[in-house]
Short mmCIF file of C-alpha atoms and ligand atoms in Angstrom, two decimals:
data_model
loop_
_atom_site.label_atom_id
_atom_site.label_comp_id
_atom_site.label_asym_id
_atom_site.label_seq_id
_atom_site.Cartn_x
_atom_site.Cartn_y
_atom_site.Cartn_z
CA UNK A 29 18.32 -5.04 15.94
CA UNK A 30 18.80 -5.52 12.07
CA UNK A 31 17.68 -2.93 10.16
CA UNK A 32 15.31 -2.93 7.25
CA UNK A 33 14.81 -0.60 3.67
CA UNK A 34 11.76 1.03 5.06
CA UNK A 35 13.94 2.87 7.15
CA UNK A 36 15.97 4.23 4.33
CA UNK A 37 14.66 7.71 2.17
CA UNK A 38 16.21 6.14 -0.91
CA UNK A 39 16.02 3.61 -2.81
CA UNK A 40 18.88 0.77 -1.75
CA UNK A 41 20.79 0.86 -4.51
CA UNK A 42 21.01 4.72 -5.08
CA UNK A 43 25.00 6.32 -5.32
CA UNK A 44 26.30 9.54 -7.03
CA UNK A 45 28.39 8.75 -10.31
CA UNK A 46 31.45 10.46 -11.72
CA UNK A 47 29.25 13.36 -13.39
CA UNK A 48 27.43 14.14 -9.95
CA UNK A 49 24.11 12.64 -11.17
CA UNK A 50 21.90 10.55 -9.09
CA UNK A 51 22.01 7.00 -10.00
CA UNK A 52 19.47 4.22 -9.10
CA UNK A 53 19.18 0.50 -10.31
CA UNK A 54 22.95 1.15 -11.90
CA UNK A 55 20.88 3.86 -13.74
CA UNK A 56 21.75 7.32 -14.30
CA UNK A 57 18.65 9.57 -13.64
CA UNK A 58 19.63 12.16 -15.85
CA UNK A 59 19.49 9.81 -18.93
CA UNK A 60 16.41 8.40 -17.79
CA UNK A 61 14.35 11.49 -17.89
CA UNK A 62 15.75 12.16 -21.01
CA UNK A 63 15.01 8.88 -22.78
CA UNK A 64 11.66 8.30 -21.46
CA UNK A 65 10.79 12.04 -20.48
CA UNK A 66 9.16 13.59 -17.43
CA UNK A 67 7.40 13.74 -15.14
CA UNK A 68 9.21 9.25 -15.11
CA UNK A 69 8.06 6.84 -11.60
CA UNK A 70 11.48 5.53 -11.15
CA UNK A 71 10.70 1.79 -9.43
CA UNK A 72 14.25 -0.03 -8.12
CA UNK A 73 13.50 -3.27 -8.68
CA UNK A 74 16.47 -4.47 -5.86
CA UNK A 75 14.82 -2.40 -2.82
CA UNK A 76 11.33 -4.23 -3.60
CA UNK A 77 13.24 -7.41 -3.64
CA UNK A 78 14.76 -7.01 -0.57
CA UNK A 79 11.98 -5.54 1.18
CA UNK A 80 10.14 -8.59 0.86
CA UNK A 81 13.02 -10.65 1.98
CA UNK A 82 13.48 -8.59 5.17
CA UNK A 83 9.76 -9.60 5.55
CA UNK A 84 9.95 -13.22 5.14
CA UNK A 85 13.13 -13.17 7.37
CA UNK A 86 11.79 -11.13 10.01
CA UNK A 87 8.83 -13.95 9.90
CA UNK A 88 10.87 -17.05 9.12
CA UNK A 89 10.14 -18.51 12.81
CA UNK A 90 6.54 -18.84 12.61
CA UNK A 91 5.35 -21.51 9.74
CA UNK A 92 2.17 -20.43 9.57
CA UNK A 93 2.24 -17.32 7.95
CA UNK A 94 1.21 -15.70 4.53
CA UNK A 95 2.09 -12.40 3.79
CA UNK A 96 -0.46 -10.70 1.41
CA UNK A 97 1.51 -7.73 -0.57
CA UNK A 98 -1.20 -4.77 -0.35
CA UNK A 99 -2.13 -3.78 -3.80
CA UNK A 100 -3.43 -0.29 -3.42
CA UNK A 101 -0.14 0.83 -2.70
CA UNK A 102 0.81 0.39 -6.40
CA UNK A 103 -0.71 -2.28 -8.77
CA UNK A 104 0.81 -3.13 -12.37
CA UNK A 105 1.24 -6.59 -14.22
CA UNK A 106 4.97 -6.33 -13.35
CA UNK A 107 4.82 -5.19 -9.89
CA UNK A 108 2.57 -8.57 -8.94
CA UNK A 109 4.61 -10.50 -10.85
CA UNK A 110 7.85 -9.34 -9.13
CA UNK A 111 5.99 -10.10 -5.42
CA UNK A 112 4.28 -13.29 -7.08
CA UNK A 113 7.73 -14.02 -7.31
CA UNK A 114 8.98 -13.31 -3.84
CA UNK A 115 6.75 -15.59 -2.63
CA UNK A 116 3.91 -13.18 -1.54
CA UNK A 117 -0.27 -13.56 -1.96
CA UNK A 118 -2.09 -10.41 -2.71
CA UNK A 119 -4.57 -7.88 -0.90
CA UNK A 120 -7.04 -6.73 -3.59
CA UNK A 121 -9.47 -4.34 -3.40
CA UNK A 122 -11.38 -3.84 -6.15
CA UNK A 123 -12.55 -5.83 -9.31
CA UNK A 124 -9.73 -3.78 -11.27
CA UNK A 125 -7.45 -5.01 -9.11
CA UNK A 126 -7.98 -8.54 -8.77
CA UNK A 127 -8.27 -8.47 -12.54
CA UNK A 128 -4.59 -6.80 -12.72
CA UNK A 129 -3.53 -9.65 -10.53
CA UNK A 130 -5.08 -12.39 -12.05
CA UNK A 131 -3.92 -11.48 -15.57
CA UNK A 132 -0.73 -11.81 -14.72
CA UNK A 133 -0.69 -15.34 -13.60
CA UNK A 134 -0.86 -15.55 -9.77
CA UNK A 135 -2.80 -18.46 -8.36
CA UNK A 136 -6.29 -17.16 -7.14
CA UNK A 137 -6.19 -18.75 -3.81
CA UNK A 138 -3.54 -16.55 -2.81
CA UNK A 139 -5.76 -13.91 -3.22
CA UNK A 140 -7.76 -12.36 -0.27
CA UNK A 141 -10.63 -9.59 -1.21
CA UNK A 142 -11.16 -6.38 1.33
CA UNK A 143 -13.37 -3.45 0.86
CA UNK A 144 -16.36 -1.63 2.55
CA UNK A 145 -18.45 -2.02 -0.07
CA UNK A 146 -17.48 -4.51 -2.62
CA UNK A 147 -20.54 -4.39 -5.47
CA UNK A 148 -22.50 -8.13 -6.21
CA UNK A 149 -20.14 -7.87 -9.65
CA UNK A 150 -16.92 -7.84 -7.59
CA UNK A 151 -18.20 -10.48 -5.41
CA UNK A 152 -19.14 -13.13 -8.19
CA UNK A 153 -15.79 -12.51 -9.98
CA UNK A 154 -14.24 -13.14 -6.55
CA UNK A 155 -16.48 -16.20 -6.72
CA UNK A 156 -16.26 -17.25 -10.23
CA UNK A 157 -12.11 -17.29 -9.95
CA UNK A 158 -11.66 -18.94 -6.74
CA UNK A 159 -9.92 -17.29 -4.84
CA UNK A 160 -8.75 -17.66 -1.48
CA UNK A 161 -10.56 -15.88 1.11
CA UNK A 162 -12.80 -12.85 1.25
CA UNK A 163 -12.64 -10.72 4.17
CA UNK A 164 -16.11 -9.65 4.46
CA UNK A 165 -16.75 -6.14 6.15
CA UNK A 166 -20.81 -5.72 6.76
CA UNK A 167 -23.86 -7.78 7.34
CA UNK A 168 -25.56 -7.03 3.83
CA UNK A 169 -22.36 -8.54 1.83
CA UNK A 170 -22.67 -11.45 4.30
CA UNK A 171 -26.30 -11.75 2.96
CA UNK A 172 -24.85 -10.89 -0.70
CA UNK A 173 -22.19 -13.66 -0.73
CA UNK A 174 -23.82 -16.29 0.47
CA UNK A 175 -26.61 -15.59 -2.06
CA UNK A 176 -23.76 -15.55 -5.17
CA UNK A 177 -22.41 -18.70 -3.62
CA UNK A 178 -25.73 -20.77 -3.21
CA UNK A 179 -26.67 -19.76 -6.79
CA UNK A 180 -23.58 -20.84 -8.08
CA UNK A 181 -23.52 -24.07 -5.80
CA UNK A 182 -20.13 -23.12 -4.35
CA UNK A 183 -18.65 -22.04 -0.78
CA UNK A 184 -15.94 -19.28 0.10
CA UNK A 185 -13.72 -19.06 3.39
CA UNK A 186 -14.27 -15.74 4.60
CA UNK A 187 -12.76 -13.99 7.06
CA UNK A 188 -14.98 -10.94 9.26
CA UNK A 189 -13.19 -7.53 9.48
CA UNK A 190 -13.57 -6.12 12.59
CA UNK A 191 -12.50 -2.92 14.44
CA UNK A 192 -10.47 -3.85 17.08
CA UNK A 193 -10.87 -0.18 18.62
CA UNK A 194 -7.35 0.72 18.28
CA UNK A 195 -5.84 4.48 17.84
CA UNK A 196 -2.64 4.61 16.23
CA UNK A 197 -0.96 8.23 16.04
CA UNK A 198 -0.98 8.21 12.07
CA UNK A 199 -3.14 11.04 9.59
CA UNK A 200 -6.79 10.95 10.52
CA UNK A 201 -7.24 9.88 7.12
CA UNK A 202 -5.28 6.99 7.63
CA UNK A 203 -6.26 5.90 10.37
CA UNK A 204 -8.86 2.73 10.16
CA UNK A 205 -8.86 0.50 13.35
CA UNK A 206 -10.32 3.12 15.83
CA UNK A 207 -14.22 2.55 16.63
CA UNK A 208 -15.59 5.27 14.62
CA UNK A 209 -14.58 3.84 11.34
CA UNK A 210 -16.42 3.21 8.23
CA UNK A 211 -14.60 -0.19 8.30
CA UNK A 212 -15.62 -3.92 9.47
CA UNK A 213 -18.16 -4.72 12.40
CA UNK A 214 -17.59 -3.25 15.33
CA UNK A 215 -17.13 -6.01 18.45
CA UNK A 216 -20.62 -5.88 19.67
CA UNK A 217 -21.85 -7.05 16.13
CA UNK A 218 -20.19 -9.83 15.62
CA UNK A 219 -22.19 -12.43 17.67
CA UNK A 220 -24.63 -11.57 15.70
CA UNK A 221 -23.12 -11.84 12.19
CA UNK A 222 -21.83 -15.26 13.66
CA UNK A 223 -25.27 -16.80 14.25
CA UNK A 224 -25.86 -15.76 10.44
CA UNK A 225 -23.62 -17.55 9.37
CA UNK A 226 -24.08 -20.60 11.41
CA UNK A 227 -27.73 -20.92 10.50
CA UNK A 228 -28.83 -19.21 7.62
CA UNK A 229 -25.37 -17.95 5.79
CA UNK A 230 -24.05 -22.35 5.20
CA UNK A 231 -22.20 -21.34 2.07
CA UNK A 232 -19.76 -19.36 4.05
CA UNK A 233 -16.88 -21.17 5.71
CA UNK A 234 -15.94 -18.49 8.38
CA UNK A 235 -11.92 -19.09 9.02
CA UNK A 236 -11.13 -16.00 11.10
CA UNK A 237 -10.92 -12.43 11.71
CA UNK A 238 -9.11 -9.52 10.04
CA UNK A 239 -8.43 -5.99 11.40
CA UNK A 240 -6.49 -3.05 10.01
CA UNK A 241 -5.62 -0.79 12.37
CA UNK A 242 -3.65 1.98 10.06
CA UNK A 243 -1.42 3.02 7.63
CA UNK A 244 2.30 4.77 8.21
CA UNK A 245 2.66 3.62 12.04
CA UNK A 246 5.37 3.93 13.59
CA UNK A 247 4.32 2.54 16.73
CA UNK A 248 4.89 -1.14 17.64
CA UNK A 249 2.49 -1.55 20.61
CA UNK A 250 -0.65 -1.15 18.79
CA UNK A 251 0.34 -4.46 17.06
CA UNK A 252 0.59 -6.49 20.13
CA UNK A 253 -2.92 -5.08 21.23
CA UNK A 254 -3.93 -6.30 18.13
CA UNK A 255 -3.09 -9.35 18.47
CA UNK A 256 -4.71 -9.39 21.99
CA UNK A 257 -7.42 -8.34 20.99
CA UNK A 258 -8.50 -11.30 18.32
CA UNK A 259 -6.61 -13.70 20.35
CA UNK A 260 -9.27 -12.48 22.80
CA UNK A 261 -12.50 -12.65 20.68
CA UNK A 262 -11.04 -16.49 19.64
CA UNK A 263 -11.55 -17.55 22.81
CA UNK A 264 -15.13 -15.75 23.47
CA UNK A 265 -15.80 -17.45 20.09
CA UNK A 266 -15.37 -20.53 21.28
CA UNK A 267 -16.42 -20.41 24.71
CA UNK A 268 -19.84 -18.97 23.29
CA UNK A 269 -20.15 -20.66 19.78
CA UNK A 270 -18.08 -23.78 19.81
CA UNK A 271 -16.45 -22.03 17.04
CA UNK A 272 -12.59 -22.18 16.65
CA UNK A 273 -11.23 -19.68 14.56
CA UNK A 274 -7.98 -20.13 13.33
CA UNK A 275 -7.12 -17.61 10.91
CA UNK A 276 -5.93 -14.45 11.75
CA UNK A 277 -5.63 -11.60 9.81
CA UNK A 278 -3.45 -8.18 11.20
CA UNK A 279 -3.90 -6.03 8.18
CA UNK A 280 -0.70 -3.92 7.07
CA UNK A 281 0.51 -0.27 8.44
CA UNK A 282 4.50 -0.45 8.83
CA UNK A 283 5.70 3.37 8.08
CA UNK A 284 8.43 4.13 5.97
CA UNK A 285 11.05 6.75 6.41
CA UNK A 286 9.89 10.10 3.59
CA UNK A 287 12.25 12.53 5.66
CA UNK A 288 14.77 12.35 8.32
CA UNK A 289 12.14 12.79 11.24
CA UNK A 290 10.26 9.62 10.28
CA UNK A 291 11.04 6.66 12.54
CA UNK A 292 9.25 3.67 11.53
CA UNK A 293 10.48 0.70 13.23
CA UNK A 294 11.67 -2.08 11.11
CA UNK A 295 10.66 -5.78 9.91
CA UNK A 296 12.37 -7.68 12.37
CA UNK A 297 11.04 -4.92 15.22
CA UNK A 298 7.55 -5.35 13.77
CA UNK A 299 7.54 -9.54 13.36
CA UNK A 300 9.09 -9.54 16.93
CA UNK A 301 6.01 -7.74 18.50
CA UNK A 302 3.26 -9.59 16.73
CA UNK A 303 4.82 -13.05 17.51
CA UNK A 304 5.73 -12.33 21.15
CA UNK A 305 1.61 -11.23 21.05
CA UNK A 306 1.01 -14.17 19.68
CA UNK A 307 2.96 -16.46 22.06
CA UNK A 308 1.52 -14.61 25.01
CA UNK A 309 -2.02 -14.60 23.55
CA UNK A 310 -1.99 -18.22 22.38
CA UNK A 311 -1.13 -19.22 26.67
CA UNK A 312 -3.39 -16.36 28.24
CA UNK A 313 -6.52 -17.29 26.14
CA UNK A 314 -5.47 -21.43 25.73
CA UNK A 315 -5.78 -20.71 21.97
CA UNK A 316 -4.22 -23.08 18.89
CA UNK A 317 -1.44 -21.48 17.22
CA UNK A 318 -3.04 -19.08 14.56
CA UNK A 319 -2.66 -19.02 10.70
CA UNK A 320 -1.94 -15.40 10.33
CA UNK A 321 -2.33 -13.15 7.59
CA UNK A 322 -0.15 -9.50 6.81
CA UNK A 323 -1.03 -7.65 4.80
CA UNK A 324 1.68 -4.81 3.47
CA UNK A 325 1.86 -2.36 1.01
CA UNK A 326 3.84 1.04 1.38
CA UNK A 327 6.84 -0.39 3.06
CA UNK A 328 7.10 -2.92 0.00
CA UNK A 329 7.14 -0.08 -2.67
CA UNK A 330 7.49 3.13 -1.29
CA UNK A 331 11.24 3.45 -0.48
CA UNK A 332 11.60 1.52 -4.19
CA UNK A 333 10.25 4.35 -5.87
CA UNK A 334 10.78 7.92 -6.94
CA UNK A 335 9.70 10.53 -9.39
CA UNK A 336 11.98 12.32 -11.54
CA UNK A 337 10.45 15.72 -12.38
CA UNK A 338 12.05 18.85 -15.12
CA UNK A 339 12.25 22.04 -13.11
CA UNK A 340 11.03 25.14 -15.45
CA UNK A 341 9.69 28.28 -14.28
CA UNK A 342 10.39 29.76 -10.78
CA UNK A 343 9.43 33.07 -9.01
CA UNK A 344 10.84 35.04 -6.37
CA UNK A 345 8.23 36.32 -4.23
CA UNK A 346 9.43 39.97 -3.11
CA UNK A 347 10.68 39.29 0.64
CA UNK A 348 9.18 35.73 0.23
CA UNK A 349 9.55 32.45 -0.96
CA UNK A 350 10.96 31.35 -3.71
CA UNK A 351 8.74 28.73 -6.05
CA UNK A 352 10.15 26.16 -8.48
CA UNK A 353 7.68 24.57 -10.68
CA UNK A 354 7.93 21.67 -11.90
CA UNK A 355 6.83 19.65 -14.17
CA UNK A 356 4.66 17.26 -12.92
CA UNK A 357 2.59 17.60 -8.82
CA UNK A 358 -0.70 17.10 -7.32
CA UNK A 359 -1.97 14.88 -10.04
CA UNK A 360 0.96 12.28 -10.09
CA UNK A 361 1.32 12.61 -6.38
CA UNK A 362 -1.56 13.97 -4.59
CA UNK A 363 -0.22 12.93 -1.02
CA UNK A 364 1.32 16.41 -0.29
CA UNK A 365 -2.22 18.31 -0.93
CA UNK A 366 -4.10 15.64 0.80
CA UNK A 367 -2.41 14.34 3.99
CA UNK A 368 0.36 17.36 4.25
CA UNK A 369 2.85 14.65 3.24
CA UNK A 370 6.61 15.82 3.68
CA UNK A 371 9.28 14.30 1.17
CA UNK A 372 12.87 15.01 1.03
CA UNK A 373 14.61 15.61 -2.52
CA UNK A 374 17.51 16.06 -4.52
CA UNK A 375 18.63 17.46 -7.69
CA UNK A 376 19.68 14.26 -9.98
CA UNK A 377 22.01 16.11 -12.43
CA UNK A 378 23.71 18.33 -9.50
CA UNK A 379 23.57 15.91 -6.31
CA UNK A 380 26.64 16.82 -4.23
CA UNK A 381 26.92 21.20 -4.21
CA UNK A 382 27.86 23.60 -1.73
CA UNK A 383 25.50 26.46 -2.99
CA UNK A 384 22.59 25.77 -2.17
CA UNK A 385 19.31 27.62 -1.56
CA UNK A 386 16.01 27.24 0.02
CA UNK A 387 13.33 26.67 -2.44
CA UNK A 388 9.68 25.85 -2.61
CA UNK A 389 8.67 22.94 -5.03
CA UNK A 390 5.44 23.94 -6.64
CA UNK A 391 3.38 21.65 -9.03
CA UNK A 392 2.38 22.51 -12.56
CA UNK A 393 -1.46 21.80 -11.63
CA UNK A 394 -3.96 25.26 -11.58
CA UNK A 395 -4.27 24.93 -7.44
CA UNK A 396 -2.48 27.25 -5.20
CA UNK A 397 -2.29 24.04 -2.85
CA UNK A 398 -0.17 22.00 -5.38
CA UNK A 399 3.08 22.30 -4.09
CA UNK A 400 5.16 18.92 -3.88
CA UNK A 401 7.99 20.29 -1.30
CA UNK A 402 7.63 23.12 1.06
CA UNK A 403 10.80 25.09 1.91
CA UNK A 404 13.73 22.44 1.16
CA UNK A 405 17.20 22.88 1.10
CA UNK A 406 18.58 22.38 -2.68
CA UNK A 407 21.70 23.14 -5.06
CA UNK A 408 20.68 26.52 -6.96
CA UNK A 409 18.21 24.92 -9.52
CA UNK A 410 17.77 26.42 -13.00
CA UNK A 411 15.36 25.41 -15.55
CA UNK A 412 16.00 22.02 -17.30
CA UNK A 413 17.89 20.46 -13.66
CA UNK A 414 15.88 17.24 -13.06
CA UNK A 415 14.55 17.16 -9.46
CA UNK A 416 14.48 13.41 -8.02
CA UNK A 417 11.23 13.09 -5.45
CA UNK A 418 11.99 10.22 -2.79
CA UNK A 419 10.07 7.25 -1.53
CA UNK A 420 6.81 7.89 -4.15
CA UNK A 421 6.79 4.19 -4.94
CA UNK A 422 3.42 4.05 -2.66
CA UNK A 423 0.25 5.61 -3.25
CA UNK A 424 1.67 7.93 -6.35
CA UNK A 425 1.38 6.23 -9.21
CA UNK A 426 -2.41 4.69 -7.61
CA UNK A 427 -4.04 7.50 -6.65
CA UNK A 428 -2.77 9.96 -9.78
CA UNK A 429 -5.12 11.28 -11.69
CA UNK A 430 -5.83 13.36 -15.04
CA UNK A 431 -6.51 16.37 -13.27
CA UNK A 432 -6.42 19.71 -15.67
CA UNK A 433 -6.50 17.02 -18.42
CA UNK A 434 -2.75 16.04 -18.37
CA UNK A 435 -1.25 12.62 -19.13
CA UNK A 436 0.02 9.82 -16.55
CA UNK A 437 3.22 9.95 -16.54
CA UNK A 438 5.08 6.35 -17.51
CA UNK A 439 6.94 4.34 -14.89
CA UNK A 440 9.94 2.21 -15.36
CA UNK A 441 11.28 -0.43 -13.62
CA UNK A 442 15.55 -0.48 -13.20
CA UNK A 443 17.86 -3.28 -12.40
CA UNK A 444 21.55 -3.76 -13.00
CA UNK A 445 21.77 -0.79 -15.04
CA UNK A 446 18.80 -2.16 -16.93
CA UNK A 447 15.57 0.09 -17.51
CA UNK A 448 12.24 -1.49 -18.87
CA UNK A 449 8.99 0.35 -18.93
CA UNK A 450 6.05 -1.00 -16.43
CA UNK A 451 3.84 1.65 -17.12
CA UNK A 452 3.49 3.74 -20.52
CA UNK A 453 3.08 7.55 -20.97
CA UNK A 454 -0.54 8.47 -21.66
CA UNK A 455 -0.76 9.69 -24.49
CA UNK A 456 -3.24 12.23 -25.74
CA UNK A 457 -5.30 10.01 -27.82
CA UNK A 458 -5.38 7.52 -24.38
CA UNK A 459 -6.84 10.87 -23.09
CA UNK A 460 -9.46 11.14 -24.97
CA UNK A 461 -10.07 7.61 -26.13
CA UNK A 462 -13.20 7.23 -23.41
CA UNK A 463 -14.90 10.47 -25.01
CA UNK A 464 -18.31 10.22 -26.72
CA UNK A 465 -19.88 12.82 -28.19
CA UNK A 466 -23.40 12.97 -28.27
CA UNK A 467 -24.85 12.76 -32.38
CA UNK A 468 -26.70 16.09 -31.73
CA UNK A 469 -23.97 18.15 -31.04
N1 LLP B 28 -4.77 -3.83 4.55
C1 LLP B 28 -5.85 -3.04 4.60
C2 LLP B 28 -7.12 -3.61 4.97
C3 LLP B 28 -5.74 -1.66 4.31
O1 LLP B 28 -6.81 -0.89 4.38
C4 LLP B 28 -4.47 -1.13 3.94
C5 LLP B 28 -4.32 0.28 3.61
C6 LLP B 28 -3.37 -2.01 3.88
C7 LLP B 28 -3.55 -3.35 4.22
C8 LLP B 28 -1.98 -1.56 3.51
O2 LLP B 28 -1.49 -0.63 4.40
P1 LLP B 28 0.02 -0.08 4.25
O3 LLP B 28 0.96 -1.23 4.58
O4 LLP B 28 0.18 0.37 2.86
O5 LLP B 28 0.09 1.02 5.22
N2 LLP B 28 -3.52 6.56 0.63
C9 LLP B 28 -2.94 6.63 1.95
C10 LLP B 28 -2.83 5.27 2.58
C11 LLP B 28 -4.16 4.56 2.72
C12 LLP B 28 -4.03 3.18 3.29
C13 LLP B 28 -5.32 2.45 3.18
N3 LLP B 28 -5.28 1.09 3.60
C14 LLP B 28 -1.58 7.31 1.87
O6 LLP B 28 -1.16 7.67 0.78
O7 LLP B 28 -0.94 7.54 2.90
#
């Protein structure tokens, strides 16, 4: 089976020049952190590139197919232009979001909205811009949407997020298609939100179902029971309703490889699971051939990315570890702290070195918890060595914060020995900029 860049720790065009530095996008690391400073998201614009191709080829038998590039994983003007570009739609979730996308010139019907609990202001700019679908997730932004729509005299295809009752082995966290989930209507309500629609909710065209069953999976089965499972509900739909559904939404979930241990399976593995499931469903419950829906988002970016941090203090407990701070952590990449996230690393200006040491990666942040890297194997580091974090390119950058009031870092995107910033430094103005103080202090 071919293989696929999720299944790499580093970026695809990463090598080790003549000087021993780390080199990504024909880009020496060591000349990036000093031109555009640290702590510097790294994004390989090649790996993205072909990550999306592997997608599309892994998919290229079945016509009927859009693949919806999962924005929460890491949203910027250039990113969605880049998968615009490759020929993907995009999962928003939020008005900020769907405004990032829109700004930078995609066509709104390749748009699809999810979210829990998207506000009547999300909804109408969903509404207002047109754009494709809207998967809708509860019964009171059934009523909500339908209300926007008749107001505005207009109708949306929506698609109903359900919870297909599916445990993946995947962080707790992370885990969104098992019953007890905050997420979509469970099975048993969906007759009901069906009958809505057909009689009272007319400005909703209902096209399908979506599910999501998790994030970093590394199993394949739980995709075919997917499948099975709204192939299933189809044909109760329209054995019950004289409803046929047609679209099919499967979410996104494909793990990526942060360490040596992880095993995700790749495109090809994945797109050979859901269309056998598809095949099989389409004869065991005499459906139509579906119009399915993926939605992706850490195996397009993650591997692509990577954070290049300055090492400066360290301490030697007595008889214990020894901790290398850095400067950058928990606020730039919060995964470690919050999911127990393991990454693998290297030191960009020292790659290839036989004395080497185990050392602790601690984060500049004022939490005993923010350490980046627990115990790794690394060249003796010194202050000033830039450290190079793997396969940050997902859920960094967009869930970073300003925690103990310190700037976002800047990202830049590299490409035949090319570097262009995607993201600037905050700076400490931007920091304040949103302060207002009150006239009668
Ligand atoms: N579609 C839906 C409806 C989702 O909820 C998600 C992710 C995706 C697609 C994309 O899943 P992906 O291909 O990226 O696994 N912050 C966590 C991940 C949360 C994922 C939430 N939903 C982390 O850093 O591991």
């Amino acid at each position: 089976m071919r293989k696929s860049d999720n299944q790499n720790i580093m970026p695809s065009t990463t090598q080790v020049n003549n000087e021993n530095h780390l080199e990504i996008g024909g880009c020496d690391c060591v000349e990036l952190a000093d031109k555009y400073g640290t702590p510097l998201y790294v994004i390989d614009e090649q790996t993205i590139r072909r990550i999306s191709k592997q997608y599309k080829e892994a998919f290229c038998k079945y016509k009927n197919i859009k693949m919806l590039y999962a924005s929460k994983a890491l949203m910027t003007k250039a990113i969605a232009k880049i998968m615009d570009q490759e020929g993907f739609g995009f999962d928003v979730v939020s008005a900020g979001e769907l405004y990032t996308v829109l700004k930078s010139n995609v066509d709104s019907k390749n748009i699809l909205f999810n979210g829990n609990n998207k506000s009547i202001e999300e909804l109408e700019m969903a509404v207002d811009n047109e754009i494709g679908y809207i998967s809708v997730d509860n019964f009171l932004e059934l009523a909500l949407l339908d209300n926007i729509l008749k107001t505005k005299h207009k109708t949306q295809d929506i698609l109903l997020r359900i919870t297909p009752g599916i445990e993946c082995h995947t962080h707790e966290y992370i885990q969104t298609g098992h019953l007890d989930s905050k997420f979509g209507f469970d099975l048993t309500q969906l007759d009901e939100a069906i009958e809505l629609i057909k009689d009272e909710y007319t400005s909703l065209n209902l096209k399908g179902l979506h599910a999501h069953i998790g994030s970093q999976i590394f199993e394949t089965q739980v995709y075919y029971d997917e499948v099975q499972v709204i192939c299933k509900e189809f044909k109760r739909i329209k054995d019950k309703f004289n409803i046929e559904l047609t679209h099919m939404n499967l979410g996104g979930g494909l793990g990526v490889t942060y360490t040596k241990k992880d095993t995700p399976p790749s495109t090809y593995e994945i797109a050979r699971i859901i269309l056998n499931s598809i095949e099989d469903g389409m004869k065991k419950y005499n459906i139509r051939e579906p119009y399915i829906f993926i939605e992706p988002g850490r195996s397009i970016v993650a591997t692509a990315g990577c954070t290049l941090y300055t090492v400066g203090s360290s301490k030697q407990v007595p008889k214990g570890k020894k901790y290398v701070a850095v400067d950058g952590g928990m606020a730039d990449n919060p995964r470690p702290s919050m999911y127990q996230a393991i990454y693998t690393a290297k030191v960009a200006n020292n790659v290839e070195c036989n004395n080497k040491e185990i050392v602790t990666i601690a984060g500049r942040f004022c939490e005993s918890g923010d350490i980046l890297i627990k115990d790794i194997e690394l060249p003796q580091v010194q202050e000033g060595d830039i450290i190079c974090i793997f396969n940050t390119g997902a859920y960094g950058y967009s869930m970073s914060s300003n925690y103990n009031r310190v700037t976002k870092p800047a990202m830049v995107l590299v490409n035949n020995q090319k570097s262009d910033i995607i993201i600037k430094r905050e700076s400490y103005d931007d920091l304040i900029s949103h302060d207002i103080v009150p006239e009668h202090l």
